[in-house]
Coordinates of N, CA and C in Angstrom, one line a residue:
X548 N 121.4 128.0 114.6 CA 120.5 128.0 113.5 C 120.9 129.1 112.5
X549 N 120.8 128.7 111.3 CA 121.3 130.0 110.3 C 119.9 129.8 109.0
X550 N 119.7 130.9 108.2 CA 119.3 131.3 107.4 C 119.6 131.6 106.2
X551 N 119.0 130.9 105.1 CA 119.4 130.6 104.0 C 118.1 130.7 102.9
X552 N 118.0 132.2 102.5 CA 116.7 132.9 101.5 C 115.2 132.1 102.0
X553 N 115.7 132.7 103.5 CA 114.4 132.8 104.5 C 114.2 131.5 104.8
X554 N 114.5 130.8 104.7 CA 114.7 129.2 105.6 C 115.9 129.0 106.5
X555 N 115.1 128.5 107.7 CA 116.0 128.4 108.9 C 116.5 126.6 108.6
X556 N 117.9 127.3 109.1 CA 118.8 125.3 108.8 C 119.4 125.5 109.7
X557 N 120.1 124.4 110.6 CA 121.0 123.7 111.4 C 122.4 123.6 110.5
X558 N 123.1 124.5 110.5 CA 124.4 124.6 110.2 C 125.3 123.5 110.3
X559 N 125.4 122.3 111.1 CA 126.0 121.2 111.4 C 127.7 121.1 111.5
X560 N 128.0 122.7 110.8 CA 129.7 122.7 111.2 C 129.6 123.5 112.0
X561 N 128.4 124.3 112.8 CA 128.2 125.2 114.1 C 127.6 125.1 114.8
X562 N 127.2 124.0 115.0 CA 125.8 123.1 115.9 C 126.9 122.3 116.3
X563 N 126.1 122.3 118.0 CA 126.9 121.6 119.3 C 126.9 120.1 118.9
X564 N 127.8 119.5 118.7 CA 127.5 117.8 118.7 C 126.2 117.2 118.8
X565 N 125.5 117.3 119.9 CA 124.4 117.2 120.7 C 123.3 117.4 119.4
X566 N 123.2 118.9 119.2 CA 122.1 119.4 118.1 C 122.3 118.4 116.9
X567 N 123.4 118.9 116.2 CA 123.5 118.2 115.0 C 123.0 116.4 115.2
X568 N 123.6 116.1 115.8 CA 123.2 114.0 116.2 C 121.3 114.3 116.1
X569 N 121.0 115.1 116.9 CA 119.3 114.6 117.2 C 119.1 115.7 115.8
X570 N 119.5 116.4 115.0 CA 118.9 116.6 113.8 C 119.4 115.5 112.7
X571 N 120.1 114.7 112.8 CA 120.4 113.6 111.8 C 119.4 112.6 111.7
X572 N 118.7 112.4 113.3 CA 117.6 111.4 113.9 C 116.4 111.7 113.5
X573 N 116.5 112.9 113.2 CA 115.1 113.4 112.8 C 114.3 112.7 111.6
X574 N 113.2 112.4 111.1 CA 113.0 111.6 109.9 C 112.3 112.8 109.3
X575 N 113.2 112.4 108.0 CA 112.4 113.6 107.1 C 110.9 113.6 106.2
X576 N 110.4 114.1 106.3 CA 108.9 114.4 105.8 C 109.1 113.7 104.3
X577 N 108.1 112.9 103.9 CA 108.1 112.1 102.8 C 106.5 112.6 101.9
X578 N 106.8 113.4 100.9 CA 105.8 113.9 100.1 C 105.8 113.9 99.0
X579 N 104.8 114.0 98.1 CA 104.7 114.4 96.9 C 105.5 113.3 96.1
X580 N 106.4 113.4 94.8 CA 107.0 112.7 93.7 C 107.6 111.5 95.0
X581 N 108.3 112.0 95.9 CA 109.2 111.2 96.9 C 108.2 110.4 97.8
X582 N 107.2 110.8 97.6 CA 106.2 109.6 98.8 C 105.8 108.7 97.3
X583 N 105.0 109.1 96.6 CA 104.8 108.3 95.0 C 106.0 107.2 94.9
X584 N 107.4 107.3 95.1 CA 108.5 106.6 94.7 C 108.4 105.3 95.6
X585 N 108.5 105.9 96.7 CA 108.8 104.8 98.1 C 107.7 103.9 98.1
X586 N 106.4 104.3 98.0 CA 105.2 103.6 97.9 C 105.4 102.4 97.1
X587 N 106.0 102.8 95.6 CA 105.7 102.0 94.7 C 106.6 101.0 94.9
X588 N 107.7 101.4 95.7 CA 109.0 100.4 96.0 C 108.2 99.7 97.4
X589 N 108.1 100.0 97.8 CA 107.6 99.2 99.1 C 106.3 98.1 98.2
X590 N 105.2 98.4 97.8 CA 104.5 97.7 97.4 C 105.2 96.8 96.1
X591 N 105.9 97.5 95.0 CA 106.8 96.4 93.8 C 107.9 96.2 93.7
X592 N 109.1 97.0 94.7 CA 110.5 96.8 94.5 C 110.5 95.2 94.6
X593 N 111.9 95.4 94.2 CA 112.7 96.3 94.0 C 112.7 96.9 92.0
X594 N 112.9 98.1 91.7 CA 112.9 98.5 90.8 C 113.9 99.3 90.4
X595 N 114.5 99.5 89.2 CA 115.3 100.2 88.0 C 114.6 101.7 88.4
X596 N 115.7 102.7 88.2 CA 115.3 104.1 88.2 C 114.0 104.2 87.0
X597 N 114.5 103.3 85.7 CA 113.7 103.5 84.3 C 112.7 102.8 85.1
X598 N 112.4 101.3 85.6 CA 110.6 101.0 86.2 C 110.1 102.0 86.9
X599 N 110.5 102.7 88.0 CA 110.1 103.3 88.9 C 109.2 104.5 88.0
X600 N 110.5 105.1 86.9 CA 109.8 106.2 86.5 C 108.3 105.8 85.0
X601 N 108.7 104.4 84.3 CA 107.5 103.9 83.9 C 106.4 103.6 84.5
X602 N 106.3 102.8 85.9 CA 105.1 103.0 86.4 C 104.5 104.2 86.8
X603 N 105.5 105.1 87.2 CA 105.1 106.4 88.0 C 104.5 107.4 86.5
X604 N 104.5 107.3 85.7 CA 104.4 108.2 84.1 C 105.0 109.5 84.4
X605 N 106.7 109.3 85.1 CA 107.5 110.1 85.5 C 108.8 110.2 84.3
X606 N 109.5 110.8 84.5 CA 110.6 110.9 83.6 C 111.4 110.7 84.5
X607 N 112.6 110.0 83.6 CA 113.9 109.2 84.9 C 114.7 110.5 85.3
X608 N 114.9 111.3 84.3 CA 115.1 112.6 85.6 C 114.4 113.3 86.7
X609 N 113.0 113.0 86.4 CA 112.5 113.1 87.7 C 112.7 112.3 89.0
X610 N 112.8 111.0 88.5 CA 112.8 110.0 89.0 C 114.1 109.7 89.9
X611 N 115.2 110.2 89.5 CA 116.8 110.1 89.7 C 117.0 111.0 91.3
X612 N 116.6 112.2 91.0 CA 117.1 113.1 92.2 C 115.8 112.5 93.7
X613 N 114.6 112.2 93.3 CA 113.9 111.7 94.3 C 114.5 110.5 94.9
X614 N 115.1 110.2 94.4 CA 115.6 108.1 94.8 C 116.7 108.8 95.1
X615 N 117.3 109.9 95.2 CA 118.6 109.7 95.3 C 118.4 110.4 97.1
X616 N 117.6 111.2 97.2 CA 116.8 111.7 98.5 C 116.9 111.3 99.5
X617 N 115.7 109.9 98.7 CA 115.1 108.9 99.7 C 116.5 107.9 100.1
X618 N 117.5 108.0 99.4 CA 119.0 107.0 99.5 C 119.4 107.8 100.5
X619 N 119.7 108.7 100.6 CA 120.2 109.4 101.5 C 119.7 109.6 102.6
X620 N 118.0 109.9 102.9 CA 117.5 110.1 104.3 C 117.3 108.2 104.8
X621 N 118.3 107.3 103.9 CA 118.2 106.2 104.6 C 116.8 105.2 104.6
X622 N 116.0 105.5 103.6 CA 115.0 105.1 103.2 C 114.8 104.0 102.2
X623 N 115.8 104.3 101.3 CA 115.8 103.5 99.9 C 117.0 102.3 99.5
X624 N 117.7 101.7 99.5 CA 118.9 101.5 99.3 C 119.0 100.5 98.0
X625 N 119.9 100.3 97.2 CA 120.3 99.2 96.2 C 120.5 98.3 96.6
X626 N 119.7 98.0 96.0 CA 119.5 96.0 96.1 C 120.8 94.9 95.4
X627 N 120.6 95.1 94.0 CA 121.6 94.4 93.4 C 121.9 95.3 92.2
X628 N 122.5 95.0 90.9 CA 123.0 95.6 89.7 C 122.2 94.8 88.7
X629 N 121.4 94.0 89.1 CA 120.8 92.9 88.4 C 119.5 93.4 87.4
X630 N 119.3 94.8 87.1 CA 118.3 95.6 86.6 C 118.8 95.5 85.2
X631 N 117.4 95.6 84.0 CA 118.0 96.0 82.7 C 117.6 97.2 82.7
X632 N 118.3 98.2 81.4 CA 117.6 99.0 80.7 C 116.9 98.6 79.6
X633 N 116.0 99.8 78.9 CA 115.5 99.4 77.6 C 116.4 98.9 76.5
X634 N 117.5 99.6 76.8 CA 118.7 99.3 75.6 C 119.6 98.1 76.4
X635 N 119.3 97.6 77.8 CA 120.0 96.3 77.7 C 121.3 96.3 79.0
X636 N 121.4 97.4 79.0 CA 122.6 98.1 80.1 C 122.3 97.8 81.6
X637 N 123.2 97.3 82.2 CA 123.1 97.2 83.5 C 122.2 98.5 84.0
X638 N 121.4 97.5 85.0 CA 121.0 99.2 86.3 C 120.6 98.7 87.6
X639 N 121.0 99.3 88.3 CA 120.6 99.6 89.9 C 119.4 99.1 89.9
X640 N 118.4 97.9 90.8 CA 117.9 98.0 91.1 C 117.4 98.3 92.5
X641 N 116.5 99.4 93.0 CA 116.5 99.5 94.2 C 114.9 99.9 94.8
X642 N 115.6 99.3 96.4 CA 114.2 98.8 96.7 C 114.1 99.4 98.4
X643 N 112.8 99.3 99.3 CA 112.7 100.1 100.2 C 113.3 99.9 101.6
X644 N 113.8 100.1 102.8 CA 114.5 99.6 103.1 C 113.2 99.1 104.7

């Protein structure tokens, strides 16, 4: 376990095989802007980073690093490319998994 401006983390390049595996299993706590996201994808995905953050009355940079989170703790994944923007541009649509 190491310490990082008083938060204790699992190191994972100094953690026994063992440790590290059952902290990957672990499911991570879903709150605030990032529960708001998943919700809305579960109930209307699949959605565009820009829908997600229009229904949410979020800004797509808000919107961007939360989805990108929830992609990562294996919660969210891309659907298709099949999304517009306002200006027309392909986008990610993504939805809950």
């Amino acid at each position: 376990m190491s310490v990082y401006r008083g938060q204790s983390y699992i190191d994972f390049d100094q953690a026994s095989p063992s440790v590290a595996a059952a902290a990957r299993q672990t499911p991570a706590k879903v709150t605030g802007d990032r529960a708001r996201v998943l919700e809305l994808l579960a109930e209307a995905g699949p959605l565009t980073d820009e829908q997600i953050a229009d229904r949410l009355g979020m800004e797509p940079n808000t919107v961007r690093p939360r989805r990108g989170e929830l992609v990562r703790d294996g919660l969210v994944v891309a659907v298709d490319d099949q999304g517009r923007t306002r200006t027309g541009s392909k986008a990610t649509r993504w939805g809950r998994v």
